[in-house]
Each structure stands twice: as C-alpha cells, then as structure tokens.
Amino acid sequence: MKIRIKFEKDGVMRYIGHLDIMRYFQKSMRRAEIDICYSTGFSPHQIMSFAAPLGVGHISYGEYFDIEVHSHNGAKDMLERLNAVMVPGIRITSVKMLPEGTKNAMASVAAARYLLSPKPDADTLVDFDTSSSAFFNQPEILVKKQTKKQELTMDIKPHIYEWLPKGNSVEVFVDASSSGNIKPTLAMEAYCDFCKCNYVPMSYQITRMDTYLNAGTYEEPRFLPLEAAGEDF
C-alpha cells in the first residue's frame, strides 16, 4: 500500500537541509512503529520518495513524501503516531492512500506556490503595487541562467503562472516540474531588474504555500495539491 504524507516545516527546522530531513523521517518511521516496507538486497532501505526539495531557510506548509507499508490502522492512527514523535517545527497535516499506478511524489510535482515577505528587520523593501501588472503582462521575461557548462538566456514568462502583489509581499505560482523548474528567487530577480529596484535576498522570507500536480493537460493544466491524488482510509 502506498501512502502520501503531507507535512509543514518551520521554526528552527527550516535550517535543516533536505538530506538530513530524509534521514530524520527514516528514524521517525521506526520511532512511530510504522510498518514500512524495505527494499530487498544486501543493504535494505525504507521505500520512501520525497517531492521537490525545499531550500535551506525556507518555511513550507506543503511538503510531501510517499512511503509503502505492509499494514496500517487507518490514516488517523498513522497521523497521530507520527506527530507524537515529531520535533518542534515539523507537523504532519495529512495522510492519504494512493491508488495503484499513481506516480510517486517527485515525479508528480508540476508547480509550487510561494510567498515572499519581508523579514521584520528588513532594511530594503520592494514595491510590488506599482510595477507588478506591467511586469507580468510582458510578452516575455528574459533572464540569464547559469548551467554547468554555460550561461543561457531563457524566457521564464511561460513558467510563471501567477504573480500576485500583496503590499510589501508577493505571491508567486511557478512551474516546479523537472523540465521547467523556476525558483521564486529567479522570478524576484527578474522583477527587480524590470522595475530597477534593489532586491536584497536575505531581507525576504520565502514560504512554500503548497506543491501541486497537474490533473489536466500541458495545454490546459488543472493544478491540485499533491494530496489530491490520495484517498482517505
């Protein structure tokens, strides 16, 4: 049985990197006595697949990973067992069963929604109200992106689905798929270049509001939170 688990990450845990979060949940499965499946071979490991990694220092209300289990006592029991062994800063918010044939969490990621908001001690604030409409309505948004071999100029406009100003903050809905992954900071840098304003990255807190799958088509996408692929049990 495949299970999709949604969790939140904030507080001091925002500074823990992705690999350590993976190891943390492997230990949590044992502490919570979840009947998780292991791979076969000389070095068995828990069958666990995480969705898009979260940047260090970022907060998230929509992180996901999948596991396979031999048995269970229902979603409520699993959620309570896991939350009982969580440290401050990590909260399990949803446990769903995945139908047979569902793509794993990493392969399912199509988009992500972020909120960029100024930190309390921010010295420089970006004005989103005056230039956001003109920025988002451009026919193209060209940026330079460094690859391992060269620097490329690319148009990120097709990969920014929404750009919503909220006072001194901005909500960004972007492509997070493996083929067109756009970091919110790249969109923010493009905006600041457009409006000739000063962007100080450390002045803004990045929060991932949720991670999405595409239940539609490439031409007509229908984005839903990753937990929408699962069912209550």
XYZ file of N, CA and C in Angstrom:
699
model
N 0.845 -1.200 0.000
C 0.000 0.000 0.000
C 0.876 1.243 0.000
N 0.557 2.166 -0.882
C 1.317 3.405 -0.975
C 0.587 4.518 -0.233
N 1.345 5.262 0.561
C 0.788 6.333 1.390
C 1.495 7.641 1.051
N 0.717 8.727 0.912
C 1.306 10.064 0.711
C 1.113 10.878 1.980
N 2.213 11.412 2.490
C 2.203 12.164 3.747
C 2.558 13.631 3.464
N 1.740 14.531 4.008
C 1.983 15.969 3.876
C 2.430 16.516 5.226
N 3.447 17.397 5.192
C 3.912 17.976 6.446
C 4.308 19.432 6.281
N 4.361 20.120 7.415
C 4.805 21.508 7.478
C 6.191 21.572 8.094
N 6.933 22.571 7.697
C 8.305 22.740 8.209
C 8.549 24.218 8.477
N 8.811 24.559 9.740
C 9.109 25.946 10.081
C 9.990 25.988 11.316
N 10.029 27.141 11.978
C 10.878 27.268 13.176
C 12.341 26.980 12.860
N 13.064 26.428 13.820
C 14.489 26.138 13.605
C 14.692 25.045 12.564
N 13.659 24.227 12.320
C 13.795 23.139 11.347
C 13.923 23.656 9.914
N 13.632 24.934 9.695
C 13.791 25.484 8.339
C 15.261 25.481 7.923
N 16.159 25.411 8.897
C 17.591 25.443 8.589
C 18.194 24.048 8.408
N 17.369 23.024 8.455
C 17.832 21.656 8.243
C 17.671 21.303 6.762
N 18.750 20.846 6.130
C 18.744 20.556 4.705
C 17.956 19.302 4.343
N 17.771 19.118 3.050
C 16.913 18.050 2.537
C 17.415 16.650 2.916
N 18.697 16.398 2.795
C 19.222 15.056 3.096
C 19.027 14.713 4.573
N 19.208 15.699 5.446
C 19.002 15.450 6.872
C 17.520 15.252 7.195
N 16.640 15.936 6.462
C 15.199 15.734 6.646
C 14.818 14.306 6.246
N 15.418 13.801 5.173
C 15.158 12.426 4.756
C 15.576 11.446 5.852
N 16.772 11.654 6.417
C 17.246 10.769 7.486
C 16.373 10.908 8.737
N 15.903 12.128 8.997
C 15.032 12.357 10.153
C 13.750 11.536 10.043
N 13.137 11.536 8.857
C 11.890 10.796 8.697
C 12.109 9.283 8.685
N 13.260 8.842 8.241
C 13.560 7.411 8.317
C 13.585 6.949 9.777
N 14.188 7.751 10.631
C 14.213 7.418 12.057
C 12.821 7.566 12.677
N 12.064 8.568 12.202
C 10.720 8.792 12.742
C 9.800 7.614 12.457
N 9.977 6.992 11.298
C 9.157 5.821 10.961
C 9.372 4.694 11.970
N 10.611 4.506 12.377
C 10.909 3.450 13.351
C 10.359 3.820 14.723
N 10.524 5.090 15.117
C 10.028 5.514 16.434
C 8.506 5.413 16.512
N 7.834 5.737 15.409
C 6.370 5.696 15.389
C 5.839 4.279 15.151
N 6.756 3.335 14.924
C 6.395 1.932 14.681
C 5.447 1.791 13.488
N 5.779 2.517 12.412
C 5.045 2.388 11.155
C 5.556 1.138 10.439
N 4.646 0.308 9.953
C 5.016 -0.955 9.299
C 5.440 -0.685 7.853
N 6.547 0.048 7.711
C 7.010 0.492 6.398
C 7.735 -0.636 5.667
N 7.641 -0.610 4.347
C 8.317 -1.616 3.522
C 9.781 -1.242 3.321
N 10.614 -2.251 3.192
C 12.039 -2.070 2.911
C 12.373 -2.692 1.560
N 13.384 -2.145 0.925
C 13.862 -2.727 -0.321
C 14.575 -4.040 -0.028
N 14.774 -4.838 -1.059
C 15.489 -6.097 -0.888
C 16.957 -5.899 -1.263
N 17.779 -6.893 -0.989
C 19.196 -6.795 -1.328
C 20.076 -6.781 -0.095
N 21.365 -6.505 -0.309
C 22.335 -6.538 0.783
C 22.223 -5.338 1.718
N 21.676 -4.221 1.216
C 21.559 -3.015 2.044
C 20.122 -2.491 1.985
N 19.186 -3.127 2.699
C 17.775 -2.717 2.634
C 17.574 -1.291 3.153
N 16.718 -0.549 2.481
C 16.385 0.797 2.957
C 14.875 0.991 2.844
N 14.361 1.923 3.635
C 12.924 2.192 3.622
C 12.495 2.714 2.244
N 11.349 2.245 1.778
C 10.825 2.716 0.495
C 10.117 4.044 0.755
N 10.780 5.122 0.346
C 10.343 6.479 0.678
C 10.759 7.407 -0.457
N 9.842 8.225 -0.941
C 10.129 9.138 -2.048
C 9.623 10.531 -1.714
N 10.532 11.504 -1.708
C 10.172 12.884 -1.392
C 9.864 13.675 -2.657
N 9.010 14.685 -2.504
C 8.720 15.601 -3.604
C 9.864 16.612 -3.714
N 9.596 17.780 -4.295
C 10.634 18.773 -4.557
C 11.360 19.205 -3.284
N 12.703 19.142 -3.265
C 13.460 19.586 -2.082
C 13.189 21.059 -1.774
N 13.231 21.399 -0.501
C 12.994 22.774 -0.051
C 14.326 23.433 0.267
N 14.485 24.680 -0.150
C 15.724 25.406 0.126
C 15.934 25.615 1.622
N 17.180 25.607 2.043
C 17.516 25.830 3.451
C 17.091 27.247 3.848
N 16.405 27.354 4.976
C 15.927 28.645 5.453
C 14.504 28.957 5.043
N 13.947 28.146 4.139
C 12.578 28.381 3.687
C 11.581 27.692 4.621
N 10.436 28.303 4.775
C 9.312 27.717 5.503
C 8.418 27.011 4.480
N 7.697 25.989 4.905
C 6.754 25.346 3.985
C 5.528 24.832 4.725
N 4.372 24.989 4.065
C 3.122 24.411 4.552
C 2.650 23.287 3.622
N 3.491 22.930 2.657
C 3.089 21.918 1.685
C 4.224 21.039 1.221
N 4.827 20.288 2.157
C 5.871 19.315 1.812
C 5.260 17.910 1.773
N 5.781 17.067 0.896
C 5.202 15.737 0.715
C 6.272 14.663 0.572
N 5.925 13.450 1.022
C 6.714 12.270 0.674
C 5.805 11.052 0.679
N 6.208 10.044 -0.089
C 5.444 8.800 -0.200
C 6.191 7.669 0.488
N 5.440 6.750 1.066
C 6.015 5.535 1.633
C 5.155 4.347 1.201
N 5.701 3.164 1.354
C 4.928 1.934 1.170
C 4.880 1.204 2.504
N 3.714 0.691 2.860
C 3.561 -0.005 4.136
C 2.959 -1.395 3.913
N 3.280 -2.305 4.834
C 2.693 -3.642 4.791
C 1.287 -3.636 5.385
N 1.098 -2.852 6.461
C -0.188 -2.811 7.155
C -0.351 -1.461 7.836
N -1.576 -1.194 8.304
C -1.853 0.073 8.983
C -3.145 -0.060 9.773
N -3.386 0.934 10.638
C -4.627 1.004 11.409
C -5.444 2.239 11.045
N -5.269 2.700 9.813
C -6.019 3.851 9.349
C -5.195 5.140 9.359
N -5.666 6.127 8.602
C -4.940 7.387 8.456
C -4.824 8.143 9.780
N -5.900 8.156 10.568
C -5.891 8.898 11.835
C -4.838 8.337 12.781
N -4.746 7.011 12.862
C -3.757 6.382 13.724
C -2.343 6.705 13.259
N -2.106 6.652 11.952
C -0.768 6.933 11.426
C -0.381 8.384 11.667
N -1.330 9.304 11.437
C -1.041 10.722 11.653
C -0.693 10.982 13.121
N -1.462 10.385 14.041
C -1.210 10.588 15.476
C 0.121 9.972 15.897
N 0.429 8.781 15.383
C 1.703 8.130 15.726
C 2.893 8.985 15.275
N 2.798 9.504 14.067
C 3.904 10.305 13.539
C 4.041 11.632 14.286
N 2.932 12.327 14.512
C 3.019 13.618 15.210
C 3.518 13.454 16.646
N 3.295 12.290 17.236
C 3.751 12.043 18.603
C 5.273 11.989 18.696
N 5.956 11.721 17.570
C 7.419 11.628 17.604
C 8.093 12.776 16.843
N 7.299 13.751 16.371
C 7.881 14.883 15.656
C 8.545 15.866 16.618
N 9.567 16.551 16.125
C 10.210 17.615 16.895
C 9.502 18.932 16.597
N 9.655 19.963 17.453
C 9.061 21.269 17.155
C 9.552 21.782 15.795
N 8.627 22.238 14.972
C 8.981 22.728 13.641
C 8.576 21.788 12.522
N 8.169 20.559 12.865
C 7.676 19.597 11.879
C 6.296 19.113 12.336
N 5.293 19.219 11.452
C 3.942 18.763 11.768
C 3.379 17.992 10.583
N 2.858 16.802 10.845
C 2.174 16.031 9.816
C 0.738 16.558 9.736
N 0.291 16.922 8.542
C -1.045 17.511 8.391
C -2.006 16.643 7.594
N -1.484 15.674 6.847
C -2.358 14.856 6.018
C -1.713 13.511 5.721
N -2.524 12.463 5.752
C -2.078 11.113 5.388
C -3.134 10.535 4.447
N -2.726 10.198 3.213
C -3.661 9.699 2.200
C -3.125 8.409 1.582
N -4.046 7.541 1.170
C -3.658 6.328 0.454
C -3.687 6.615 -1.040
N -2.645 6.167 -1.751
C -2.557 6.394 -3.186
C -3.119 5.202 -3.964
N -3.938 5.459 -4.972
C -4.425 4.370 -5.821
C -3.259 3.715 -6.575
N -3.443 2.483 -6.996
C -2.421 1.772 -7.769
C -2.122 2.562 -9.035
N -0.835 2.635 -9.375
C -0.429 3.302 -10.606
C -0.160 4.781 -10.458
N -0.391 5.361 -9.274
C -0.118 6.785 -9.058
C 1.386 7.040 -9.108
N 1.778 8.087 -9.823
C 3.203 8.442 -9.876
C 3.683 8.861 -8.496
N 4.970 8.614 -8.207
C 5.486 8.979 -6.887
C 5.542 10.499 -6.734
N 5.793 10.943 -5.503
C 5.725 12.370 -5.181
C 6.643 13.213 -6.060
N 7.886 12.756 -6.234
C 8.840 13.545 -7.020
C 8.394 13.676 -8.468
N 7.933 12.578 -9.065
C 7.512 12.597 -10.468
C 6.210 13.348 -10.665
N 5.432 13.551 -9.593
C 4.123 14.201 -9.702
C 4.198 15.717 -9.666
N 5.294 16.279 -9.168
C 5.374 17.732 -8.962
C 5.292 18.470 -10.293
N 4.352 19.424 -10.372
C 4.185 20.234 -11.574
C 4.332 21.728 -11.290
N 3.975 22.166 -10.088
C 4.007 23.596 -9.776
C 4.113 23.786 -8.268
N 4.444 25.007 -7.873
C 4.530 25.340 -6.451
C 4.142 26.799 -6.257
N 3.528 27.073 -5.111
C 3.120 28.443 -4.771
C 3.978 28.936 -3.611
N 4.544 30.129 -3.771
C 5.425 30.700 -2.764
C 4.932 32.081 -2.338
N 5.229 32.429 -1.108
C 5.031 33.788 -0.612
C 6.384 34.351 -0.222
N 6.747 35.487 -0.801
C 7.974 36.184 -0.433
C 7.581 37.404 0.369
N 7.938 37.417 1.638
C 7.536 38.504 2.530
C 8.751 39.047 3.263
N 8.772 40.363 3.537
C 9.933 40.962 4.202
C 10.086 40.467 5.635
N 11.319 40.238 6.029
C 11.589 39.867 7.409
C 11.432 41.107 8.302
N 11.195 40.898 9.598
C 10.965 42.039 10.493
C 12.094 43.071 10.488
N 13.331 42.607 10.266
C 14.473 43.529 10.308
C 14.913 43.969 8.917
N 14.055 43.795 7.917
C 14.425 44.144 6.539
C 14.635 45.650 6.396
N 15.768 46.034 5.794
C 16.074 47.455 5.581
C 15.524 47.953 4.251
N 15.552 47.077 3.240
C 15.133 47.467 1.894
C 13.886 46.707 1.500
N 12.819 47.425 1.160
C 11.568 46.797 0.752
C 11.308 47.056 -0.729
N 10.819 46.054 -1.418
C 10.496 46.172 -2.836
C 9.025 46.557 -2.974
N 8.741 47.514 -3.855
C 7.372 47.952 -4.107
C 6.750 47.061 -5.183
N 5.749 46.289 -4.812
C 5.112 45.387 -5.767
C 3.850 45.980 -6.386
N 3.292 47.011 -5.787
C 1.997 47.523 -6.236
C 2.079 48.288 -7.555
N 3.158 49.016 -7.787
C 3.203 49.917 -8.938
C 3.625 49.240 -10.243
N 4.441 48.197 -10.181
C 5.022 47.634 -11.410
C 4.634 46.191 -11.688
N 3.907 45.536 -10.777
C 3.626 44.112 -10.941
C 2.813 43.811 -12.199
N 1.791 44.624 -12.467
C 0.939 44.374 -13.626
C 1.736 44.489 -14.925
N 2.541 45.535 -15.041
C 3.348 45.724 -16.244
C 4.379 44.611 -16.386
N 4.938 44.172 -15.272
C 5.942 43.084 -15.296
C 5.311 41.790 -15.782
N 4.176 41.421 -15.214
C 3.574 40.125 -15.540
C 2.968 40.113 -16.947
N 2.569 41.271 -17.462
C 1.934 41.334 -18.774
C 2.928 41.492 -19.924
N 4.216 41.438 -19.636
C 5.207 41.461 -20.699
C 5.037 40.244 -21.609
N 5.326 40.369 -22.906
C 5.241 39.203 -23.795
C 6.286 38.143 -23.456
N 7.407 38.565 -22.892
C 8.446 37.633 -22.463
C 9.221 38.219 -21.298
N 9.774 37.352 -20.473
C 10.601 37.769 -19.339
C 11.923 37.040 -19.474
N 12.925 37.724 -19.956
C 14.212 37.105 -20.239
C 15.139 37.204 -19.034
N 15.775 36.103 -18.699
C 16.759 36.065 -17.612
C 17.953 35.258 -18.069
N 19.054 35.456 -17.377
C 20.249 34.649 -17.634
C 20.315 33.561 -16.580
N 20.480 32.323 -17.029
C 20.538 31.176 -16.131
C 21.824 30.408 -16.367
N 22.570 30.192 -15.289
C 23.855 29.512 -15.374
C 23.661 28.002 -15.266
N 24.134 27.276 -16.272
C 24.149 25.820 -16.216
C 25.557 25.364 -15.881
N 25.773 24.049 -15.823
C 27.105 23.527 -15.512
C 28.117 23.889 -16.600
N 27.629 24.049 -17.843
C 28.546 24.272 -18.962
C 28.552 25.696 -19.481
N 27.411 26.402 -19.365
C 27.344 27.723 -19.973
C 26.236 28.569 -19.351
N 26.247 29.850 -19.724
C 25.197 30.757 -19.291
C 24.183 30.903 -20.425
N 22.910 30.649 -20.113
C 21.870 30.698 -21.123
C 20.905 31.841 -20.860
N 20.354 32.399 -21.921
C 19.276 33.370 -21.802
C 17.975 32.630 -22.074
N 17.043 32.700 -21.134
C 15.791 31.972 -21.298
C 14.599 32.851 -20.949
N 13.468 32.519 -21.527
C 12.218 33.237 -21.271
C 11.453 32.461 -20.193
N 11.300 33.069 -19.022
C 10.613 32.383 -17.925
C 9.131 32.762 -17.842
N 8.658 33.613 -18.739
C 7.253 34.030 -18.701
C 6.291 32.832 -18.747
N 6.508 31.832 -19.629
C 5.573 30.698 -19.660
C 5.569 29.872 -18.376
N 6.598 30.056 -17.535
C 6.727 29.248 -16.325
C 6.277 29.985 -15.062
N 5.830 31.230 -15.211
C 5.253 31.980 -14.087
C 3.751 32.032 -14.317
N 2.998 31.269 -13.555
C 1.559 31.167 -13.762
C 0.794 32.307 -13.105
N 1.292 32.777 -11.966
C 0.644 33.898 -11.277
C 1.707 34.735 -10.580
N 1.438 36.045 -10.538
C 2.298 36.990 -9.809
C 1.342 37.948 -9.101
N 1.142 37.745 -7.792
C 0.107 38.463 -7.074
C 0.722 39.353 -5.985
N 0.755 40.675 -6.205
C 1.291 41.578 -5.183
C 0.389 41.654 -3.975
N 1.003 41.704 -2.795
C 0.256 41.825 -1.543
C 0.998 42.793 -0.632
N 0.905 44.081 -0.979
C 1.614 45.097 -0.206
C 3.112 44.963 -0.389
N 3.831 44.748 0.717
C 5.278 44.571 0.657
C 5.676 43.126 0.348
N 4.684 42.266 0.130
C 4.938 40.861 -0.172
C 4.412 40.532 -1.564
N 4.795 39.350 -2.066
C 4.292 38.903 -3.354
C 4.106 37.390 -3.313
N 3.006 36.932 -3.899
C 2.732 35.502 -4.004
C 3.018 35.073 -5.444
N 3.830 34.037 -5.588
C 4.279 33.597 -6.909
C 3.905 32.133 -7.111
N 3.230 31.858 -8.230
C 2.860 30.489 -8.587
C 3.668 30.124 -9.826
N 4.586 29.165 -9.684
C 5.551 28.894 -10.747
C 5.627 27.414 -11.106
N 6.183 27.157 -12.262
C 6.474 25.806 -12.732
C 7.537 25.195 -11.813
N 7.251 24.012 -11.281
C 8.223 23.326 -10.417
C 8.517 21.926 -10.943
N 8.150 21.671 -12.209
C 8.393 20.358 -12.799
C 9.874 20.181 -13.103
N 10.274 18.949 -13.368
C 11.680 18.677 -13.655
C 12.137 19.327 -14.956
N 11.201 19.574 -15.876
C 11.578 20.135 -17.180
C 11.622 21.657 -17.200
N 10.943 22.322 -16.246
C 10.915 23.785 -16.287
C 10.950 24.430 -14.929
N 11.670 23.829 -14.002
C 11.688 24.290 -12.614
C 12.192 25.731 -12.490
N 11.356 26.602 -11.951
C 11.719 28.012 -11.760
C 11.715 28.321 -10.268
N 12.841 28.758 -9.755
C 12.913 29.143 -8.343
C 12.247 30.501 -8.158
N 11.570 30.723 -7.026
C 10.914 32.018 -6.803
C 11.908 33.179 -6.777
N 13.137 32.904 -6.346
C 14.150 33.965 -6.315
C 14.510 34.431 -7.729
N 14.459 33.525 -8.705
C 14.755 33.904 -10.089
C 13.679 34.850 -10.615
N 12.414 34.560 -10.297
C 11.330 35.447 -10.696
C 11.455 36.801 -9.992
N 11.859 36.773 -8.731
C 12.024 38.013 -7.962
C 13.150 38.866 -8.546
N 14.238 38.246 -8.914
C 15.354 38.983 -9.520
C 14.939 39.610 -10.845
N 14.132 38.862 -11.622
C 13.654 39.384 -12.902
C 12.756 40.605 -12.674
N 11.915 40.536 -11.639
C 11.038 41.669 -11.337
C 11.852 42.904 -10.938
N 12.851 42.693 -10.101
C 13.669 43.829 -9.646
C 14.475 44.432 -10.797
N 14.928 43.603 -11.730
C 15.614 44.124 -12.910
C 14.652 44.967 -13.745
N 13.399 44.513 -13.831
C 12.397 45.214 -14.637
C 12.071 46.586 -14.061
N 11.893 46.651 -12.741
C 11.466 47.918 -12.135
C 12.635 48.718 -11.556
N 13.863 48.238 -11.818
C 15.080 48.943 -11.385
C 15.086 49.205 -9.876
N 14.668 48.177 -9.106
C 14.675 48.323 -7.652
C 15.710 47.368 -7.046
N 16.045 47.619 -5.834
C 17.114 46.864 -5.168
C 16.538 45.681 -4.397
N 16.930 44.485 -4.787
C 16.469 43.267 -4.116
C 17.598 42.702 -3.269
N 17.364 42.643 -1.950
C 18.331 42.053 -1.020
C 17.756 40.703 -0.582
N 18.276 39.592 -1.124
C 17.684 38.277 -0.863
C 17.472 37.947 0.608
N 18.432 38.281 1.452
C 18.333 37.931 2.868
C 17.271 38.748 3.607
N 16.697 39.752 2.933
C 15.660 40.569 3.570
C 14.279 39.943 3.455
N 14.165 38.856 2.671
C 12.855 38.250 2.421
C 12.787 36.804 2.885
N 11.683 36.493 3.549
C 11.404 35.116 3.958
C 10.606 34.438 2.849
N 11.072 33.287 2.407
C 10.375 32.529 1.370
C 9.588 31.403 2.028
N 8.296 31.349 1.721
C 7.414 30.313 2.274
C 6.759 29.561 1.125
N 6.939 28.255 1.108
C 6.228 27.459 0.110
C 4.837 27.156 0.666
N 3.809 27.672 -0.001
C 2.447 27.518 0.483
C 1.896 26.122 0.197
N 2.248 25.582 -0.974
C 1.858 24.208 -1.299
C 2.582 23.774 -2.575
N 2.534 22.470 -2.830
C 3.145 21.872 -4.014
C 2.033 21.176 -4.789
N 2.060 21.259 -6.130
C 0.920 20.869 -6.942
C 1.264 19.843 -8.019
N 0.255 19.034 -8.355
C 0.311 18.155 -9.510
C -0.586 18.740 -10.590
N -0.416 18.272 -11.812
C -1.265 18.723 -12.913
C -2.252 17.620 -13.257
N -3.527 17.832 -12.923
C -4.570 16.850 -13.205
C -5.195 17.073 -14.579
N -4.691 18.074 -15.307
C -5.185 18.351 -16.650
C -4.170 17.934 -17.694
N -4.018 18.762 -18.709
C -3.045 18.508 -19.769
C -2.020 19.627 -19.797
N -0.994 19.470 -20.630
C 0.019 20.518 -20.754
C -0.620 21.795 -21.305
N -1.525 21.633 -22.294
C -2.163 22.787 -22.915
C -3.216 23.412 -21.992
N -3.917 22.587 -21.244
C -4.952 23.062 -20.322
C -4.715 22.461 -18.938
N -3.752 23.018 -18.206
C -3.411 22.453 -16.888
C -4.515 22.667 -15.862
N -4.598 21.740 -14.931
C -5.511 21.872 -13.779
C -4.708 21.479 -12.545
N -4.209 22.481 -11.847
C -3.296 22.245 -10.740
C -4.048 21.951 -9.448
N -3.641 20.875 -8.778
C -4.213 20.476 -7.499
C -3.079 20.154 -6.533
N -3.270 20.378 -5.229
C -2.242 19.980 -4.260
C -1.925 18.492 -4.388
N -0.694 18.112 -4.124
C -0.271 16.719 -4.273
C -1.138 15.748 -3.471
N -1.685 16.203 -2.358
C -2.518 15.306 -1.536
C -3.812 14.923 -2.246
N -4.196 15.673 -3.303
C -5.429 15.399 -4.027
C -5.383 14.064 -4.764
N -4.172 13.539 -4.976
C -4.041 12.236 -5.655
C -4.436 11.086 -4.745
N -4.477 11.329 -3.432
C -4.763 10.273 -2.466
C -6.205 10.218 -2.027
N -6.507 9.188 -1.237
C -7.851 8.968 -0.725
C -7.793 8.766 0.777
N -8.881 9.114 1.457
C -8.972 8.846 2.895
C -9.071 7.330 3.139
N -8.557 6.887 4.264
C -8.652 5.453 4.588
C -8.729 5.260 6.088
